Amino acid sequence: MSAHQRPIRLAMVGGGQDAFIGAVHRHAAALDGRYVLVAGALSSTPERSRASGAALGLPPERSYGTWQELLAGERQREDGAEIISVVTPNHLHFPVALAAVQAGFHVICDKPLVPTLKEAQELEAAVRQAGTAFAVTYNYSGYPMIRQAREMVRQGRLGDVRKVIVEYHQGWLATRQTGKQAEWRTDPARNGPAGALGDIGTHAEQLATFVSGLALEEVAAELTAFVPGRPLDDDASMLLRFEGGARGVLTVSQIEIGRENDLRLSVFGSAGSLSWRQEDPNHLVYDQLDAPRQILTRGGPGTGEAAGAMTRLPAGHPEAFIEAFANIYRAVADDLAARDRGENITPDYPTVRDGVQGVAFMTRVLESAAGGGVWVSFKGRA
Amino acid sequence: MSAHQRPIRLAMVGGGQDAFIGAVHRHAAALDGRYVLVAGALSSTPERSRASGAALGLPPERSYGTWQELLAGERQREDGAEIISVVTPNHLHFPVALAAVQAGFHVICDKPLVPTLKEAQELEAAVRQAGTAFAVTYNYSGYPMIRQAREMVRQGRLGDVRKVIVEYHQGWLATRQTGKQAEWRTDPARNGPAGALGDIGTHAEQLATFVSGLALEEVAAELTAFVPGRPLDDDASMLLRFEGGARGVLTVSQIEIGRENDLRLSVFGSAGSLSWRQEDPNHLVYDQLDAPRQILTRGGPGTGEAAGAMTRLPAGHPEAFIEAFANIYRAVADDLAARDRGENITPDYPTVRDGVQGVAFMTRVLESAAGGGVWVSFKGRA
Amino acid sequence: MSAHQRPIRLAMVGGGQDAFIGAVHRHAAALDGRYVLVAGALSSTPERSRASGAALGLPPERSYGTWQELLAGERQREDGAEIISVVTPNHLHFPVALAAVQAGFHVICDKPLVPTLKEAQELEAAVRQAGTAFAVTYNYSGYPMIRQAREMVRQGRLGDVRKVIVEYHQGWLATRQTGKQAEWRTDPARNGPAGALGDIGTHAEQLATFVSGLALEEVAAELTAFVPGRPLDDDASMLLRFEGGARGVLTVSQIEIGRENDLRLSVFGSAGSLSWRQEDPNHLVYDQLDAPRQILTRGGPGTGEAAGAMTRLPAGHPEAFIEAFANIYRAVADDLAARDRGENITPDYPTVRDGVQGVAFMTRVLESAAGGGVWVSFKGRA
Amino acid sequence: MSAHQRPIRLAMVGGGQDAFIGAVHRHAAALDGRYVLVAGALSSTPERSRASGAALGLPPERSYGTWQELLAGERQREDGAEIISVVTPNHLHFPVALAAVQAGFHVICDKPLVPTLKEAQELEAAVRQAGTAFAVTYNYSGYPMIRQAREMVRQGRLGDVRKVIVEYHQGWLATRQTGKQAEWRTDPARNGPAGALGDIGTHAEQLATFVSGLALEEVAAELTAFVPGRPLDDDASMLLRFEGGARGVLTVSQIEIGRENDLRLSVFGSAGSLSWRQEDPNHLVYDQLDAPRQILTRGGPGTGEAAGAMTRLPAGHPEAFIEAFANIYRAVADDLAARDRGENITPDYPTVRDGVQGVAFMTRVLESAAGGGVWVSFKGRA
């Protein structure tokens, strides 16, 4: 709504009428008035694309039947889209994002970035060559108290990080679900080779490394498909070894009945600890040696600049999922505004590099699981 | 961002650069892409109004120096604002809202509506005469799980309501604060005669009656100004008698150190109970006779249509303050869209009637406190 | 089990086989090995008394048919009981306790002490004359974190106490219950004139004054019997005025479906606040001006001597209801041991004085309610 | 205190004046009046043993200087101890327990049972031969809601168990601690070869298998000593494979700053899930497919016989660590009482078999860790 700068012209590929994540991207883009949706290729068939576009108020000529038409059409317009949000099922991330980058568009792409490391590296190279902005919506890293956690780790307030526990509990795939979301996410052709691992394991990995600041060195993983007949893992647990000797546990699942979107992170250091839960995102538990537990609140006393920059409301006025997602969009808008001014700023959002890292993670985990849970190294690879 | 209908043209009075609530209104209006901000008279001086307007990207000619100029200017334009958000300090609600209504604008006005019952009734009469839409931002009633609670009460799932406890705990005025927010809210000239009572007591009263469906009959109240030298109450506690024999307790405070925005509601009936907390808004505790406690979640199993209509995200993806606020704005947009289509729908947002009820509440409570905490009746009055 | 001193010989009046509170007293007495149960008049009929005694392993000759026989019998024995636990329905507290005191026994008596202020004063005078130890089992004040709270108030860590909120939520009498417990507690002849007020309101009042250190000055109260046909209040809410200007809210209920034994206390001062819940008794929430919230844990960092003296286990190994109750018994044992050594120590348990204060509270509240919720003063009375 | 049967004569080896766990055993034995402490060899030197005995009120002739003297002395007395509680540092469990069993005493022994599988099997054989009762104080399985959880799994209310997550978070060894507890627990000579793994990992393993009813088949483990110079692991994480295809994650630590005694268990099945936390032991979270979450409370609606048998107080009156521990002691007392009556009942407490299983677990985990985290099988072994 506010518009310190002129709104950025946004086009969307995917995200038609009953897509969950497309609507989230639109709310996130809208929240701060920094974007205006100008075009879309919103569904997998031209008819449904156009219907979705109409429902969103897009002019018919910019409600494209295919993403190829969208890129071509918007490229030609003087008032064409500047940035493309790629919110399709996973298997389309690569062709759409690559073509968009090569056509000079900035891109905001959902995670996991692409199915294979080869594609990830190709995409990263294309971004480097094009010099465009490229964000991957690791949206949980947009939460203010996650920024607070990272800042505290960086400030040494935990001492040396020793152990990281990251969990992502969901239950919505505990049975053989039908419905659009469930179908493509359990179909290797559209989802890629990693089920829960790709969908939520990559979020967990990104959050753990984002906050701890530590790179992974080795993993031993167990992937399971608990629901009979399911071709992809619906549960993944693993032991992690980080650079410098820190250790970790990561467990994610989509068959844990009753768990909704229960992403949790704990980081334990030699001088203090932090714990955070996505379903209670405005609080951060901070423990120090021989001192009472502290509960830091978003906007409250003891929170610093990093969280403050992601905060819209005073303490006690909860912010949540959309606001965190919008922080990614806002950071991209800030980057584009800086580029407009001829400035070069460090992106305060997850980039294609983070996306590649997530694909490397998936790849190594699949390798470990294929070997029966053996230890697999990240070093000297990817 | 989405725009099923053409965006509604919105102007804002108040809400300049460092105003908390103005920014909230803008986020709320933006979230669903149903409004476009076209004009403003954003601050108390013409210079600051214009600076705020520029920062928000308003064209200079629609960044007005005074609200009178705004109403006059927008009225004349073919593309003029259709609705005015009144987000000034309380003492200006009455003149601005009245003039806006009389000029034929729809209005969204902050609470408490106005300082006195006389003004409230005059405003209500004006709205009735003009036939315009008039919303009062009792935003907490926009939370999905509050709608769920009201629906469950209406469905008889609590049996007869017996007792209502509503609490609103804040601590930010525990000392003699400075800062814009604290100053006008503790100044009778700008805030009106009710301190914490007006600012948050009215929210508590509205929530209690909104969910329980019961009208107040009598109150015995204690108002206190704990901070030395403060001319307005910063704490209010009272016993309530509702129609039909239900009883209630209401306590609100702005001097409870450590409490941020801790609004809580419990409703106890002859067959079940409900409890809700604003700082954990996606959950609703439901207890039935001789059955285990249930935790209902927004978007989760067991929630009904009323909550569903206010919900944007799946369970576990938390929604919060801005989304609840946006539900008021969206309901107003739905009303205006229906009016555009020539339809007449029951407003699904708090109206001028609710605003008047809040002023009546303040008035009776002030009367009780002035009498030393005597019981005062609502019956046959206002 | 441990026995630093010789065990104290205990007799029990009331507390037969299906009595809830009698079993609690026995666990509490047993926990630290400081008492040995030597005699009982456990039920309201001689037959059931003897059966209960046999079940508890009492020798037949010390399993008395009536409390009069018990007092007479034990008085004559060289190895007779030294202390009498009075755990009968309320209407027997007065005659049993008075006779026991006059016969020279120490007494541990349940609350509420007696039904009327006249009886309370008579009992207090008898205790003063006899010089015996007399404890009233306001057991919630035995919780370590309640002691911690009181110590922090005394140390000035909250500044001046401004506001006290005490709540006691139960739901077990939400319908017309049968069963021994429910029957006598809703029968004025056996329970006395105050229903929920007497049973749990007195606990709430004691906790509030124990922790805050403030005496009550005035009360305006609303008593309600929500269950049709119930002759006693099952719900009580009131506004409180303390000495020195502090204000309070007290609400208790036995008809709040789903609430088990949900006693809560919050104390707000000019420099800090404390909150505690009986159902999570090992934690104490401490808020200070402009600092992150602290969670103090029993046995953990930041807890002091007062809590430490009531603590048996390290932090994280929860203690609960029986342990808190046992703290009262242990403090009485310490008093008797000191008396054995010829020393005179300040009782670290609630005494007959506290019991009288509770009866005065009940009396004034009944008076307020009888007047329709008028303000009633405690000053210059009782 | 109550004594339906004559009290059982108990002697204690270890548990002198500043030992944490000895005091816990004494409280647990005392709580229900089923035991009387008659003898002890309480410390590692005769002088300190006798001083501790005196402090506990033991007669000098039964306050032995060594455990050998105790066994010999009590064996000769007509009123000698019937059961020996072994609460020494771990390295003494084996010789003391073995000698006690061989001398015909019943035994209650702390965990981990013994350091090696060979000793464990030797001890188990001795118990089988002697026919005595032998309990291992896996006290967490004495919690009522853990019994409730096991009963629900057995009733099929979770469907097939798919995944088990068990965590045990402590932080008290985050630095190089001094103090008696810390010293022997980090000394391989007194503690055995497994640090955190033995101390709390065995609790976690026992709880997971006790509730799930599933045997372990394979483990891949990572043991770490984070504190420089510590000769034993202070952190252990592992992936588990259970019989029938269930999978698990176990992580325990004693270096997680701020965590006190945070043992957590979640069991996920094809039809429902359960979650429990030791620091909030009176609640059990129960989730079913497509139904709102239920919170079961100890003593509350929906809890069954298994929990009921372990429950002393009504719902809302919390029970905790000592009560759970006392449930083990009480079950042993019930076993001995049945033996007295010539009956043979299934022990409702963890036996030497469970102790052996724990040692097998430790052994396999050490083996996995020694191999760099390789998968190690339990099948066909131990």
Coordinates of C-alpha atoms in Angstrom, one line a residue, chain C residues 13-15 41-45 49 65-68 71 84-101 107-116 119 123 134 180 184 187-192:
Chain C
V13 CA -9.9 -36.9 62.6
G14 CA -11.7 -37.4 59.3
G15 CA -9.9 -38.7 56.2
A41 CA -11.2 -41.3 64.1
L42 CA -11.5 -41.4 60.4
S43 CA -15.2 -41.4 59.4
S44 CA -18.5 -40.2 60.5
T45 CA -19.7 -43.5 61.9
S49 CA -14.0 -45.3 61.2
G65 CA -15.3 -44.5 66.7
T66 CA -15.6 -40.8 67.4
W67 CA -13.2 -37.8 67.7
Q68 CA -14.2 -37.4 71.3
L71 CA -9.0 -37.1 72.1
I84 CA -4.2 -33.9 65.5
S85 CA -4.9 -33.4 61.8
V86 CA -8.5 -32.2 61.4
V87 CA -9.6 -33.2 57.9
T88 CA -13.4 -33.5 58.4
P89 CA -16.1 -31.6 56.5
N90 CA -16.0 -27.9 57.5
H91 CA -18.7 -27.9 60.1
L92 CA -16.7 -30.1 62.4
H93 CA -13.5 -28.1 62.3
F94 CA -14.6 -25.9 65.1
P95 CA -15.6 -28.4 67.7
V96 CA -12.8 -30.8 67.0
A97 CA -10.0 -28.2 66.8
L98 CA -11.2 -26.4 69.8
A99 CA -11.4 -29.5 71.9
A100 CA -8.1 -30.7 70.7
V101 CA -6.4 -27.4 71.5
V107 CA -3.4 -29.2 65.6
I108 CA -3.2 -29.1 61.8
C109 CA -6.6 -28.1 60.5
D110 CA -8.0 -27.8 57.0
K111 CA -9.4 -24.6 55.6
P112 CA -11.7 -22.7 55.7
L113 CA -11.0 -22.7 59.4
V114 CA -14.6 -22.4 60.7
P115 CA -17.8 -20.9 59.3
T116 CA -18.1 -17.8 61.4
E119 CA -15.9 -19.1 66.2
L123 CA -10.5 -20.7 68.5
F134 CA -1.8 -24.7 65.1
K180 CA -19.3 -37.6 48.7
W184 CA -21.0 -32.0 51.6
D187 CA -24.6 -28.5 51.7
P188 CA -24.7 -25.4 53.9
A189 CA -25.1 -27.5 57.1
R190 CA -21.8 -29.3 56.6
N191 CA -19.9 -26.8 54.5
G192 CA -20.8 -23.5 56.0

